[in-house]
Short mmCIF file of C-alpha atoms in Angstrom, two decimals:
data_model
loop_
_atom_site.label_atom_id
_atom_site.label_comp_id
_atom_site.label_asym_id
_atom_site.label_seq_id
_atom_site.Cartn_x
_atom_site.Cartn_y
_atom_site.Cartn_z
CA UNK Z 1 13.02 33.46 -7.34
CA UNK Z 2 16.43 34.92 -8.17
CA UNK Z 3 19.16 33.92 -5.40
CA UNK Z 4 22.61 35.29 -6.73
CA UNK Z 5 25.44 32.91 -5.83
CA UNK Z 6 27.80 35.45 -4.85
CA UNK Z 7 26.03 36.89 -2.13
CA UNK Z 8 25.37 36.53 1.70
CA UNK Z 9 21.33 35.97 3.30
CA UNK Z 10 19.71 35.97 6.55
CA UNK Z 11 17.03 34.52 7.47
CA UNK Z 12 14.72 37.79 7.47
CA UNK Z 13 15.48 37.74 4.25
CA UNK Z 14 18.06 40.35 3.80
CA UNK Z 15 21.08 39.60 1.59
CA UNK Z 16 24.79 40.92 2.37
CA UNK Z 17 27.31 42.09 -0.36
CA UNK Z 18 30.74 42.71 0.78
CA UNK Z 19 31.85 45.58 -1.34
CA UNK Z 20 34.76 46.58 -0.37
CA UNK Z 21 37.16 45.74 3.15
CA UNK Z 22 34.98 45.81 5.83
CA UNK Z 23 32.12 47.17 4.02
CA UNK Z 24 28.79 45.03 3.23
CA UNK Z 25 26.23 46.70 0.95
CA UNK Z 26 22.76 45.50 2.31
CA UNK Z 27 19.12 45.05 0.90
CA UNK Z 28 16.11 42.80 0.93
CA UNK Z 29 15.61 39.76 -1.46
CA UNK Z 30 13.71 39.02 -4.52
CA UNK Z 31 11.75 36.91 -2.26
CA UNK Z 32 10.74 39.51 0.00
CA UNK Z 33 10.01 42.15 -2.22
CA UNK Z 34 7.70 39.88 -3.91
CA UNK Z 35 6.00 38.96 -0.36
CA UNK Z 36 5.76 42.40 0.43
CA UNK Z 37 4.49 43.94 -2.99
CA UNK Z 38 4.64 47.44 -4.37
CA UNK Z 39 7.12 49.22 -2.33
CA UNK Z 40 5.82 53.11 -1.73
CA UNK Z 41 7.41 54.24 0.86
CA UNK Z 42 11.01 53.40 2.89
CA UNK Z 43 12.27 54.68 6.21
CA UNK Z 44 16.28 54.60 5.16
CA UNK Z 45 18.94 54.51 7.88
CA UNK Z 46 20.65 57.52 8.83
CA UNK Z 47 24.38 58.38 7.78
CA UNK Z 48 26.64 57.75 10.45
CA UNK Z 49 24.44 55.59 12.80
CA UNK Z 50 25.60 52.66 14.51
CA UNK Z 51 23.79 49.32 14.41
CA UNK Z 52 23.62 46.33 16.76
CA UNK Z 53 23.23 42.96 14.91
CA UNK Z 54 19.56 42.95 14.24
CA UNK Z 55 19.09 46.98 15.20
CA UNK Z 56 16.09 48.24 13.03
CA UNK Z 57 18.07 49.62 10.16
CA UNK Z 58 14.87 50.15 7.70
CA UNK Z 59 11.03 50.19 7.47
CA UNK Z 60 9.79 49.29 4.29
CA UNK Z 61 5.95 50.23 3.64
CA UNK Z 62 4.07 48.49 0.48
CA UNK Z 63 0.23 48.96 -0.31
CA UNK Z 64 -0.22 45.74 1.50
CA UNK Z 65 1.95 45.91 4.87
CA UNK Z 66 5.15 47.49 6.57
CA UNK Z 67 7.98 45.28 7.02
CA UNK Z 68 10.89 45.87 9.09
CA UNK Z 69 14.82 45.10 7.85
CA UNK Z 70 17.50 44.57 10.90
CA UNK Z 71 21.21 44.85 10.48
CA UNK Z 72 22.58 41.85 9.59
CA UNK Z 73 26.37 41.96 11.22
CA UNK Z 74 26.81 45.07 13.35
CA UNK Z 75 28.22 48.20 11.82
CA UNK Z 76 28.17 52.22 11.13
CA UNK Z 77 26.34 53.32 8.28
CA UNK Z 78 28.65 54.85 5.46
CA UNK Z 79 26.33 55.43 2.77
CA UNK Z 80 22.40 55.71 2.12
CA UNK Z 81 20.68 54.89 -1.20
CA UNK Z 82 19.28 58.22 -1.50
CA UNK Z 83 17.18 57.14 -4.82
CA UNK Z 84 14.73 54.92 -2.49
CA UNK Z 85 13.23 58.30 -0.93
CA UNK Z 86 11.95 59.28 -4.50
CA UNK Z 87 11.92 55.91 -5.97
CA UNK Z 88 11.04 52.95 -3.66
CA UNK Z 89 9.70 51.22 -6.49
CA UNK Z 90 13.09 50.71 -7.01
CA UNK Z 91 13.53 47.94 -4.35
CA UNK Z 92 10.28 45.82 -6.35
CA UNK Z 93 12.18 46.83 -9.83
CA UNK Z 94 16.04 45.79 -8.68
CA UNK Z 95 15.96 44.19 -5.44
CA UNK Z 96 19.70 43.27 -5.76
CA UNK Z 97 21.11 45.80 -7.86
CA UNK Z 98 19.50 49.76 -7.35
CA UNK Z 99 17.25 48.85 -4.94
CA UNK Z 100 19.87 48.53 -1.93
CA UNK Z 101 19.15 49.71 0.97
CA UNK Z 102 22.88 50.96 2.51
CA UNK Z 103 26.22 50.05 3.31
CA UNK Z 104 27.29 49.28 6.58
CA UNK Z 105 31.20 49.39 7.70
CA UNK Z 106 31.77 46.10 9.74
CA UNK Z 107 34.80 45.39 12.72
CA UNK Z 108 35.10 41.45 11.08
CA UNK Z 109 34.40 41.06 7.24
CA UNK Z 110 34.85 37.41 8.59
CA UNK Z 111 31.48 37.62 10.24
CA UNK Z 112 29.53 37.56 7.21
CA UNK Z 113 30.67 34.09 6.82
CA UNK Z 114 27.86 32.99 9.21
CA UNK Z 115 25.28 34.02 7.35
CA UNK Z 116 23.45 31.54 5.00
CA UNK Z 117 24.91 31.17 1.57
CA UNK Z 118 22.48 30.79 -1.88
CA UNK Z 119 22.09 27.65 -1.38
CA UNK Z 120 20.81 27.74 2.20
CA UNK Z 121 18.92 30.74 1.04
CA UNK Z 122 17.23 28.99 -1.72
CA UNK Z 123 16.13 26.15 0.96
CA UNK Z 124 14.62 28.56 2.88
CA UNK Z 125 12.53 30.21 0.69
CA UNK Z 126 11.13 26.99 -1.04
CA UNK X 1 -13.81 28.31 1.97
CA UNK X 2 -15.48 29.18 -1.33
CA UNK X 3 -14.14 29.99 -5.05
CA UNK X 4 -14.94 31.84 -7.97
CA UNK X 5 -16.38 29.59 -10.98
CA UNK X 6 -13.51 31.84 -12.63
CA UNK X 7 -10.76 30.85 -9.69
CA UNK X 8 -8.93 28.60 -12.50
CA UNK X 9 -9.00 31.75 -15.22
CA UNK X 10 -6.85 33.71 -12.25
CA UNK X 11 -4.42 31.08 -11.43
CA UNK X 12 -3.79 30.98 -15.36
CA UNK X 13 -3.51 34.73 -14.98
CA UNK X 14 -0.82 34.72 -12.30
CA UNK X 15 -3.36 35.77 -9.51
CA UNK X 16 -2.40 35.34 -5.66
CA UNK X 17 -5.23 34.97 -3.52
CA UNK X 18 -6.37 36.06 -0.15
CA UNK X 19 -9.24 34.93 2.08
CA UNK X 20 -12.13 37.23 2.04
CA UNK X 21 -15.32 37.19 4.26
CA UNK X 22 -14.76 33.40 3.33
CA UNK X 23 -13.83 33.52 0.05
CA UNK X 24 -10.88 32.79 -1.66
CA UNK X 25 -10.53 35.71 -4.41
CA UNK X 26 -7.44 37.07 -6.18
CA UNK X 27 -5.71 39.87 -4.18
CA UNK X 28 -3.81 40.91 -6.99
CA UNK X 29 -2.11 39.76 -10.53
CA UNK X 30 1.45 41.75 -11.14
CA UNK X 31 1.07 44.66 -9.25
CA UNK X 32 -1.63 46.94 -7.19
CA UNK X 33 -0.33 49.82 -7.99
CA UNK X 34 -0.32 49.05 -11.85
CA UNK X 35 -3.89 47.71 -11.11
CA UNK X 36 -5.00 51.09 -9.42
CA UNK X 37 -3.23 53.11 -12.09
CA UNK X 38 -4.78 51.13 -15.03
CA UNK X 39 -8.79 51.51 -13.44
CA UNK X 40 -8.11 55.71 -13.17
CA UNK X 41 -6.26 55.28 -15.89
CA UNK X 42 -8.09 52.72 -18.42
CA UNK X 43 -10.07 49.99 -17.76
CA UNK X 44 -9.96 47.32 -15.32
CA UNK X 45 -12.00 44.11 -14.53
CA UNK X 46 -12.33 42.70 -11.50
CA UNK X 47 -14.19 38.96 -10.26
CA UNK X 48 -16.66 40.06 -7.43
CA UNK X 49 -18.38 36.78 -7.30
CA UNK X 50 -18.43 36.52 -3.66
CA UNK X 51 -20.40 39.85 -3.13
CA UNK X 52 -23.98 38.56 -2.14
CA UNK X 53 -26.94 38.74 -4.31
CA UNK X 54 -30.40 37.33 -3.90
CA UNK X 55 -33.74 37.63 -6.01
CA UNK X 56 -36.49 39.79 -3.55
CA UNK X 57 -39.45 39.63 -5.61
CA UNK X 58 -44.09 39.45 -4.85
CA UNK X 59 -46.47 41.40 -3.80
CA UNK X 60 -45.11 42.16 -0.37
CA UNK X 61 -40.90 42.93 -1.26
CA UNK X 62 -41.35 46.73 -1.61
CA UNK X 63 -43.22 47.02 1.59
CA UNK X 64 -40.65 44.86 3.18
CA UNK X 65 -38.05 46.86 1.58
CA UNK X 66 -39.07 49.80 2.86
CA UNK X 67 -39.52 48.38 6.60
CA UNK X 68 -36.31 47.01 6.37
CA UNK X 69 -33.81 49.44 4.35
CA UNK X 70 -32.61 52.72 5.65
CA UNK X 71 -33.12 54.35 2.94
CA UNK X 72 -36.71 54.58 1.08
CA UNK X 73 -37.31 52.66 -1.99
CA UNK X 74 -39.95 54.79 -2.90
CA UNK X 75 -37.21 57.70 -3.70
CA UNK X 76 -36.28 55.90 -7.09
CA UNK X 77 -38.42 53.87 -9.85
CA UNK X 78 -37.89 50.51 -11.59
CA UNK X 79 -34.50 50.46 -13.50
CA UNK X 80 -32.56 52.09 -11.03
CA UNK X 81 -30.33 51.46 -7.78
CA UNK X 82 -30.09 52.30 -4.64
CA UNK X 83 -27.48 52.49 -1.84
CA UNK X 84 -28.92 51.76 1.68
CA UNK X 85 -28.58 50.17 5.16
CA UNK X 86 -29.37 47.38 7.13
CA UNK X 87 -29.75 48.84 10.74
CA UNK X 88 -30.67 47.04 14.35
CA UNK X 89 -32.76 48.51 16.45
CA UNK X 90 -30.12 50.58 17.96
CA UNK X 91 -29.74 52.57 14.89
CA UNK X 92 -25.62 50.30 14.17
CA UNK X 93 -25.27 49.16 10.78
CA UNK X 94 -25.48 45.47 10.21
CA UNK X 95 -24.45 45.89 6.65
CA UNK X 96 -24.43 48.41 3.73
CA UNK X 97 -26.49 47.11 0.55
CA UNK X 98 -27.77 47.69 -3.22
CA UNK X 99 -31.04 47.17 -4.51
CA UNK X 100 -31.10 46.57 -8.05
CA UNK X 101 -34.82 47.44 -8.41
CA UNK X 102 -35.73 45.68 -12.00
CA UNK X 103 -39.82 46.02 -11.81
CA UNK X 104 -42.95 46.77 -10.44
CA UNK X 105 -42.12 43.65 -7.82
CA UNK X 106 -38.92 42.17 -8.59
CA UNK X 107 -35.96 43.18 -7.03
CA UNK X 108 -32.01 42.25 -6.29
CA UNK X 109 -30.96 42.89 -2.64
CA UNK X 110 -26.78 42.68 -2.64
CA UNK X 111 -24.94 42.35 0.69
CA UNK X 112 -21.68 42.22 1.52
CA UNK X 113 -20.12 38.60 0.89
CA UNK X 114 -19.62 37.60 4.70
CA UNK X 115 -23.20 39.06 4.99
CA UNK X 116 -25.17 37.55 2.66
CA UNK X 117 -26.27 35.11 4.15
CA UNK X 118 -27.63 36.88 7.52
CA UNK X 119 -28.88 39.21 5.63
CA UNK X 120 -31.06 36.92 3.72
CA UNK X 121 -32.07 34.90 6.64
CA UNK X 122 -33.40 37.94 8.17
CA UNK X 123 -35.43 39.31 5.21
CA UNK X 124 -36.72 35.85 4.82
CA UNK X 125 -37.69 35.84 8.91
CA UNK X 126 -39.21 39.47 8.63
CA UNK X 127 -41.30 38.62 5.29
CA UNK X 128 -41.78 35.28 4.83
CA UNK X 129 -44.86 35.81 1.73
CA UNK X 130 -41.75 37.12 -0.28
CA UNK X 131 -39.83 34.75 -2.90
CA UNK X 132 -36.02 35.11 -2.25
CA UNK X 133 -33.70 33.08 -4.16
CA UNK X 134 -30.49 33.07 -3.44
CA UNK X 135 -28.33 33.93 -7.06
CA UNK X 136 -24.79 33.57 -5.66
CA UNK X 137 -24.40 29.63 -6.25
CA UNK X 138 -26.16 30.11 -10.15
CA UNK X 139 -24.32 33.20 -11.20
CA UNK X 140 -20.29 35.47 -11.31
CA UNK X 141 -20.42 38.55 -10.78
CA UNK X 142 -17.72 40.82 -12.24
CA UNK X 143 -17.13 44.49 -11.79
CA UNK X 144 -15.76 46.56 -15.06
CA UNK X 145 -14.23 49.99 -13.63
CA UNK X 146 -12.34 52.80 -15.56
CA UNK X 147 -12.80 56.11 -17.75
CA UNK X 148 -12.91 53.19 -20.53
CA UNK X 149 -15.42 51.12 -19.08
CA UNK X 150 -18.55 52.73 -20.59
CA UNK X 151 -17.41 52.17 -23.88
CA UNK X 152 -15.51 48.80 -23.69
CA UNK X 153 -19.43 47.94 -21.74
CA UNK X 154 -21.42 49.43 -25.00
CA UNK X 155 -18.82 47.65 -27.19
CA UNK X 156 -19.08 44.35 -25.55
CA UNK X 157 -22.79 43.99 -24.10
CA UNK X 158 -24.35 46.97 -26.32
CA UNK X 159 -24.88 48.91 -23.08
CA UNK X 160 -22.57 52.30 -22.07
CA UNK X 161 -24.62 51.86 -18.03
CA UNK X 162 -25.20 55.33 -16.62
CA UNK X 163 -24.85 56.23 -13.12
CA UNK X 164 -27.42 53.99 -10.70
CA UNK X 165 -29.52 52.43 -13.45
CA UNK X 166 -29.65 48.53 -14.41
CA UNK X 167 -30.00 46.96 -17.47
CA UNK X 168 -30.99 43.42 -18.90
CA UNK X 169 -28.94 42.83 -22.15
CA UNK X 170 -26.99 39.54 -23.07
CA UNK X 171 -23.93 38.24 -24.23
CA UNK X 172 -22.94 35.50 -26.84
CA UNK X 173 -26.76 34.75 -26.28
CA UNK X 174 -26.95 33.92 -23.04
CA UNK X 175 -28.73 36.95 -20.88
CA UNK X 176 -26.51 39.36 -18.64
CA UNK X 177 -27.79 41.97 -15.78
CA UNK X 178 -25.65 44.83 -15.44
CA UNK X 179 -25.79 48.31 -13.23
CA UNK X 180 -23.83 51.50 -13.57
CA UNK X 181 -22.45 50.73 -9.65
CA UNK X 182 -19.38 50.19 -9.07
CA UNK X 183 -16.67 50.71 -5.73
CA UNK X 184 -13.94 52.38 -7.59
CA UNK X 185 -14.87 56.18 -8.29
CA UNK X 186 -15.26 55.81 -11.28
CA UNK X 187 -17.68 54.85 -13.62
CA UNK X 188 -18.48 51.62 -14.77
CA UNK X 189 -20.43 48.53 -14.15
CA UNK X 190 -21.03 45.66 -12.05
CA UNK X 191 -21.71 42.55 -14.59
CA UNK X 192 -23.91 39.64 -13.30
CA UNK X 193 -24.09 36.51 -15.81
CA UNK X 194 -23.94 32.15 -16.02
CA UNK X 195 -20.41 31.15 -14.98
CA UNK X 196 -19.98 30.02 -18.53
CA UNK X 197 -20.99 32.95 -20.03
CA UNK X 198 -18.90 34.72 -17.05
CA UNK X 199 -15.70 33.29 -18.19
CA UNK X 200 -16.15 33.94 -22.26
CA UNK X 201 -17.14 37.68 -20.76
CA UNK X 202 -13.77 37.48 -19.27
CA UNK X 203 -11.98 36.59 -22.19
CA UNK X 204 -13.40 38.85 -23.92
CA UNK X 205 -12.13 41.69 -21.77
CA UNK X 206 -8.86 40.37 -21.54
CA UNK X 207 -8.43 40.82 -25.27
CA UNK X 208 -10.32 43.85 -25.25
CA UNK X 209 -6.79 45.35 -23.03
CA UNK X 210 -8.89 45.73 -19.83
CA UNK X 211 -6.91 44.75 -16.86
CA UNK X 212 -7.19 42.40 -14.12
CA UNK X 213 -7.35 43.82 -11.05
CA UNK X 214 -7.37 42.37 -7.45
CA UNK X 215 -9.32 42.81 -4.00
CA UNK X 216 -6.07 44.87 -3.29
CA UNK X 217 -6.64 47.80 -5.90
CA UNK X 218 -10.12 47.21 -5.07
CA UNK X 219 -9.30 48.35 -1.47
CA UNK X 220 -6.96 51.17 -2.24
CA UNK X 221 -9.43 52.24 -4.94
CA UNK X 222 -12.42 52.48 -2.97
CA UNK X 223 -10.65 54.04 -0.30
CA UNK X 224 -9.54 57.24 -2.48
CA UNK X 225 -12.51 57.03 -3.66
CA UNK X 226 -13.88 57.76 0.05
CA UNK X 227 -16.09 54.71 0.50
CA UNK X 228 -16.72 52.55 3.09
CA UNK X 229 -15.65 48.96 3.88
CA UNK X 230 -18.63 47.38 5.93
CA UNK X 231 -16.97 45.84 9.25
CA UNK X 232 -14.18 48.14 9.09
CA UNK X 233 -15.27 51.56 8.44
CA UNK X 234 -18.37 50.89 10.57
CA UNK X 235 -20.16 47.87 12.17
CA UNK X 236 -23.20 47.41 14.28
CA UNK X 237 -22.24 49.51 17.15
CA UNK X 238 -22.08 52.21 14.47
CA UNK X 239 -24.71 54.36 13.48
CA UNK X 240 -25.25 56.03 9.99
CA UNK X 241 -24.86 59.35 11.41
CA UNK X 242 -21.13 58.31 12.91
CA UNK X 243 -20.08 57.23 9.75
CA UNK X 244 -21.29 60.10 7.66
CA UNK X 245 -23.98 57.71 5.82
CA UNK X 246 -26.91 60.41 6.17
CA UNK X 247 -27.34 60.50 2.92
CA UNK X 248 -28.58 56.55 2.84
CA UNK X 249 -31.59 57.66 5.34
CA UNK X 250 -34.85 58.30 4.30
CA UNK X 251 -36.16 59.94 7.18
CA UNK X 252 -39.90 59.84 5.87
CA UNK X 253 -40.29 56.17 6.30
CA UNK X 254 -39.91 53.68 9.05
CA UNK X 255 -37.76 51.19 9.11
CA UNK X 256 -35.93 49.41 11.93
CA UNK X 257 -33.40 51.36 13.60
CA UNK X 258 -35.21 55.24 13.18
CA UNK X 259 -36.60 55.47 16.32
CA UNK X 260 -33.02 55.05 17.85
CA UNK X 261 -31.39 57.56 14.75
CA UNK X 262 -34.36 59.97 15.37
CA UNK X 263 -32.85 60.24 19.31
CA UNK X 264 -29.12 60.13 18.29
CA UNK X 265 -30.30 63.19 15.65
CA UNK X 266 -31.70 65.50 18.23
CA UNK X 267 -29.22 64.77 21.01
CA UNK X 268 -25.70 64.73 18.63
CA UNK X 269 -23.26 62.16 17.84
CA UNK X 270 -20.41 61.74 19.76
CA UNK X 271 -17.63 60.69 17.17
CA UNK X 272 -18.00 61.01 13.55
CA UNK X 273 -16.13 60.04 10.82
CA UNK X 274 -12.82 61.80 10.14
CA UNK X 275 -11.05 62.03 7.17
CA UNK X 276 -7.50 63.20 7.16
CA UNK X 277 -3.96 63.02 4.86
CA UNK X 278 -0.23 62.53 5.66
CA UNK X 279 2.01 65.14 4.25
CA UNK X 280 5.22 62.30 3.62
CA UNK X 281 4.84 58.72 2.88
CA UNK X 282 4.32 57.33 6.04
CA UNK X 283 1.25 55.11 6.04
CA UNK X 284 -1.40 55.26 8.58
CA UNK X 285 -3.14 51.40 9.11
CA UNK X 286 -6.10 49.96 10.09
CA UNK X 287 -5.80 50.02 14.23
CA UNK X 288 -3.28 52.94 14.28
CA UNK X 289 -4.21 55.30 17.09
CA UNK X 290 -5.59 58.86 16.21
CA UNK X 291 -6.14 61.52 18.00
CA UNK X 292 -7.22 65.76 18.07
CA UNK X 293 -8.17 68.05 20.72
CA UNK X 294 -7.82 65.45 23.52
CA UNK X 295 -10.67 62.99 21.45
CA UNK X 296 -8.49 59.83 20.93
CA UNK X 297 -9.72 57.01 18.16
CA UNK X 298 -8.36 54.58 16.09
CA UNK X 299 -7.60 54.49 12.07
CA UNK X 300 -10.50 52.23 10.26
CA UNK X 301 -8.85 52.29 7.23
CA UNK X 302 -5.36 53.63 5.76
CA UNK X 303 -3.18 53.00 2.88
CA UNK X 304 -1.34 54.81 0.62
CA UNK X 305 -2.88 56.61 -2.47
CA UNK X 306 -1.55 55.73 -5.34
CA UNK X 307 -2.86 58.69 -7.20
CA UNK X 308 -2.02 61.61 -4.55
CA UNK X 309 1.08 59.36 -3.85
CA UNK X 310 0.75 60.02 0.35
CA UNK X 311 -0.98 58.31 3.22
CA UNK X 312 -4.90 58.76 3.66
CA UNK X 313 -7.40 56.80 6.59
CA UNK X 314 -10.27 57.30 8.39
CA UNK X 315 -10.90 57.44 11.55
CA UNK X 316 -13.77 58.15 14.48
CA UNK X 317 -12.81 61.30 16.30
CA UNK X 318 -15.29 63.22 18.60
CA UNK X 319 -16.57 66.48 17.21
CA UNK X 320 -17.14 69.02 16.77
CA UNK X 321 -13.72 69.60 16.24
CA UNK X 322 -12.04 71.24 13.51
CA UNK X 323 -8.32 70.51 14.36
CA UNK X 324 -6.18 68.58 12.55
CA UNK X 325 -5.67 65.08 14.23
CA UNK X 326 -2.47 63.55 14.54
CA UNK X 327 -2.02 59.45 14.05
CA UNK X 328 0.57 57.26 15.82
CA UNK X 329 2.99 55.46 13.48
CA UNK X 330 5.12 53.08 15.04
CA UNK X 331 5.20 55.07 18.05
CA UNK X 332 5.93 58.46 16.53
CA UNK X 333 3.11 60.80 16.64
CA UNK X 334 2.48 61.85 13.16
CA UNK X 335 0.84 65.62 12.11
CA UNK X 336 -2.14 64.47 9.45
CA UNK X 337 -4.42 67.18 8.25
CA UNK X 338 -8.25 67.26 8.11
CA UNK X 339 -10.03 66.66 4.78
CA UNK X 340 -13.11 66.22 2.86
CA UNK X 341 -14.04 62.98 0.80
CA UNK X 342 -13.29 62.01 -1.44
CA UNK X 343 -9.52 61.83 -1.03
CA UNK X 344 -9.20 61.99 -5.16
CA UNK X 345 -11.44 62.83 -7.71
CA UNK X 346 -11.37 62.81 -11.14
#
């Protein structure tokens, strides 16, 4: 399973990108989207909404189950990956890349710090 | 739990597996979707080995037949199949069934796989002069499905199966049963063989370009397809009548169950089998509630369609009723709208 070094994971197997200050770009795994197979249908976030840590910020729906993805840090939504309404396949095809999900402005960039790393990641998911 | 004689071929093939009515079968290889897509599409094989299958064969297994089955053997001749039910005296379905009928006597009774057994205990309880023997430890049973199956079954056995008939051919000398059935739509054949002879079959597809598929495209296919899943679309509290299955009675003959069906017929049912589509890509799932005109069920089966790329399920709803029902997803009460089966067709 591919586990970038440079990013951020939780244990629901979400990963964290800070992409700019105070702003974490956030999507599921290459692990999950394996676990969850083809991807056909996902319930994006709204624009604008704010999140609690671990607020339902996505549903994803594959031919075999619907899984749900939480906000990792608290935050407002800033921006939506609009391809995933057209293209969830997307998220199977690119988990890390055009499959994100949204990005989330954050009070604390610091706070991503307490989520796993790779290498706790990787532990996980073997 | 059992396996496939072929389990090893799908590990080497990059199957995952999943535990079916006790049976440990591939789910699916890369992708389901790609595995849907490639059966409308192509060709695609699947291992059905745990499906039961038993030899029915003397002097008494059409009579018993007849007393036990739904439907009446005596509608179709030797070389042909036939879909029918298993029913209790209560007219509910104890499991949907094929008879391969091969001659005067001799005949192939397939269950479902977590049936098979039960099945042939009570067939061997209701007729005991009748030889059964039980071909599901001896044989592998695969299932060749696609717009390209006839041909790529012609090329490789020297048989392009029509519709509901059964052959006896062979392959690399060894013989091979076949019958234009199939749980896909589309047409095909279901393949029964030696495990030895089974897995050279197999390789033989594989290089032939047909694809392997899993018990998940198997599932989404059959459902588009508007067939039933025994257990889930129906189970012995169900009669044929609720599920729409009226076309696997032979109302001439007795068997066990018509006195019950003959009362349900002449008083009504009170749900039947509803059929319906979501407009967006939300997915409607087995257990989802459904409801229309104040009758209030619960989804059998849902899943996407792959080919009409939006949500499709059944459902038991009370008729008559010509409204279109609505099904709860996650708590949101979703508009779905009525329609006939099959969801897709060619």
């Amino acid at each position: 399973m591919n586990v970038p070094e440079h990013l951020r994971y939780t244990k629901e197997h979400e990963w964290v990108d800070l992409v700019r200050e105070n702003t974490i770009r956030v999507g599921i795994t290459d692990y999950a989207q394996d676990a969850l197979g083809d991807v056909v249908f996902v319930q994006a976030p709204k624009l604008d909404q704010a999140l609690d840590t671990h607020a339902l910020l996505a549903e994803v729906e594959s031919t075999k189950s619907v899984a749900e993805v939480y906000a990792p840090v608290a935050g407002k939504v800033v921006a939506v990956n609009e391809r995933l309404a057209t293209q969830p396949e997307l998220l199977n095809q690119d988990p890390y890349g055009d499959g994100w999900f949204c990005e989330l402005e954050i009070d604390d960039e610091n706070l991503i710090s307490n989520l796993l790393d790779a290498a706790a990641y990787r532990q996980l998911t073997e | 739990m059992s396996r496939s004689p072929l389990h090893e071929i799908h590990g080497e093939l990059g199957a995952r597996f999943v535990d079916f009515g006790g049976w440990e079968m591939p789910v699916q290889y890369r992708s389901v979707l790609e595995e849907h897509r490639g059966v409308r599409n192509g060709v695609g094989w699947f291992d059905v080995s745990h499906l039961g299958r038993f030899l029915w064969e003397g002097a008494t297994a059409r009579d018993s037949l007849r007393s036990l089955l739904s439907n009446d053997i005596d509608s179709i001749e030797p070389g042909r199949t036939q879909y029918t039910l298993l029913l209790n005296e209560g007219g509910g379905i104890e499991d949907d069934l094929l008879v391969w009928w091969w001659g005067d006597d001799r005949f192939w009774v397939l269950p479902n796989a977590s049936t098979h057994q039960m099945v042939l205990d009570r067939f061997r309880a209701m007729a005991p002069d009748t030889t059964s023997v039980d071909l599901r430890p001896q044989t592998v049973m695969l299932a060749v499905q696609g717009p390209e199956a006839p041909s790529l079954l012609e090329e490789l056995l020297g048989v392009s199966p029509r519709r509901f008939r059964t052959y006896e051919t062979s392959f690399a000398g060894a013989p091979v049963w076949l019958a234009g059935t199939g749980y896909t739509g589309e047409r095909g054949g279901e393949v029964v063989t030696d495990p030895a002879t089974g897995g050279q079959l197999v390789a033989a597809l594989i290089e032939s370009g047909a694809l392997p598929c899993g018990l998940g495209a198997r599932d989404t296919l059959r459902l588009e397809a508007g067939l039933l899943l025994a257990g889930q679309d129906f189970d012995d509290r169900t009669n044929p009548l609720e599920a729409g299955l009226d076309f696997a009675i032979g109302w001439e003959h007795d068997f066990v169950g018509k006195k019950a069906l003959e009362s349900v017929r002449s008083v009504g049912v009170t749900r039947r089998l509803t059929a319906f589509s979501l407009s967006g890509r939300t997915i409607p799932r087995h257990g989802h509630r459904l409801r229309a005109n104040g009758s209030e069920g619960e989804v059998t089966s849902g899943n996407f369609s792959p080919m009409l790329e939006h949500g499709i399920g059944l459902g038991y709803l009370k008729p008559p009723s010509e409204a279109d029902p609505e099904v709860e997803i996650r708590g949101v009460w979703e508009s779905a709208k009525r329609v006939e089966l099959p969801f897709y067709q060619r």
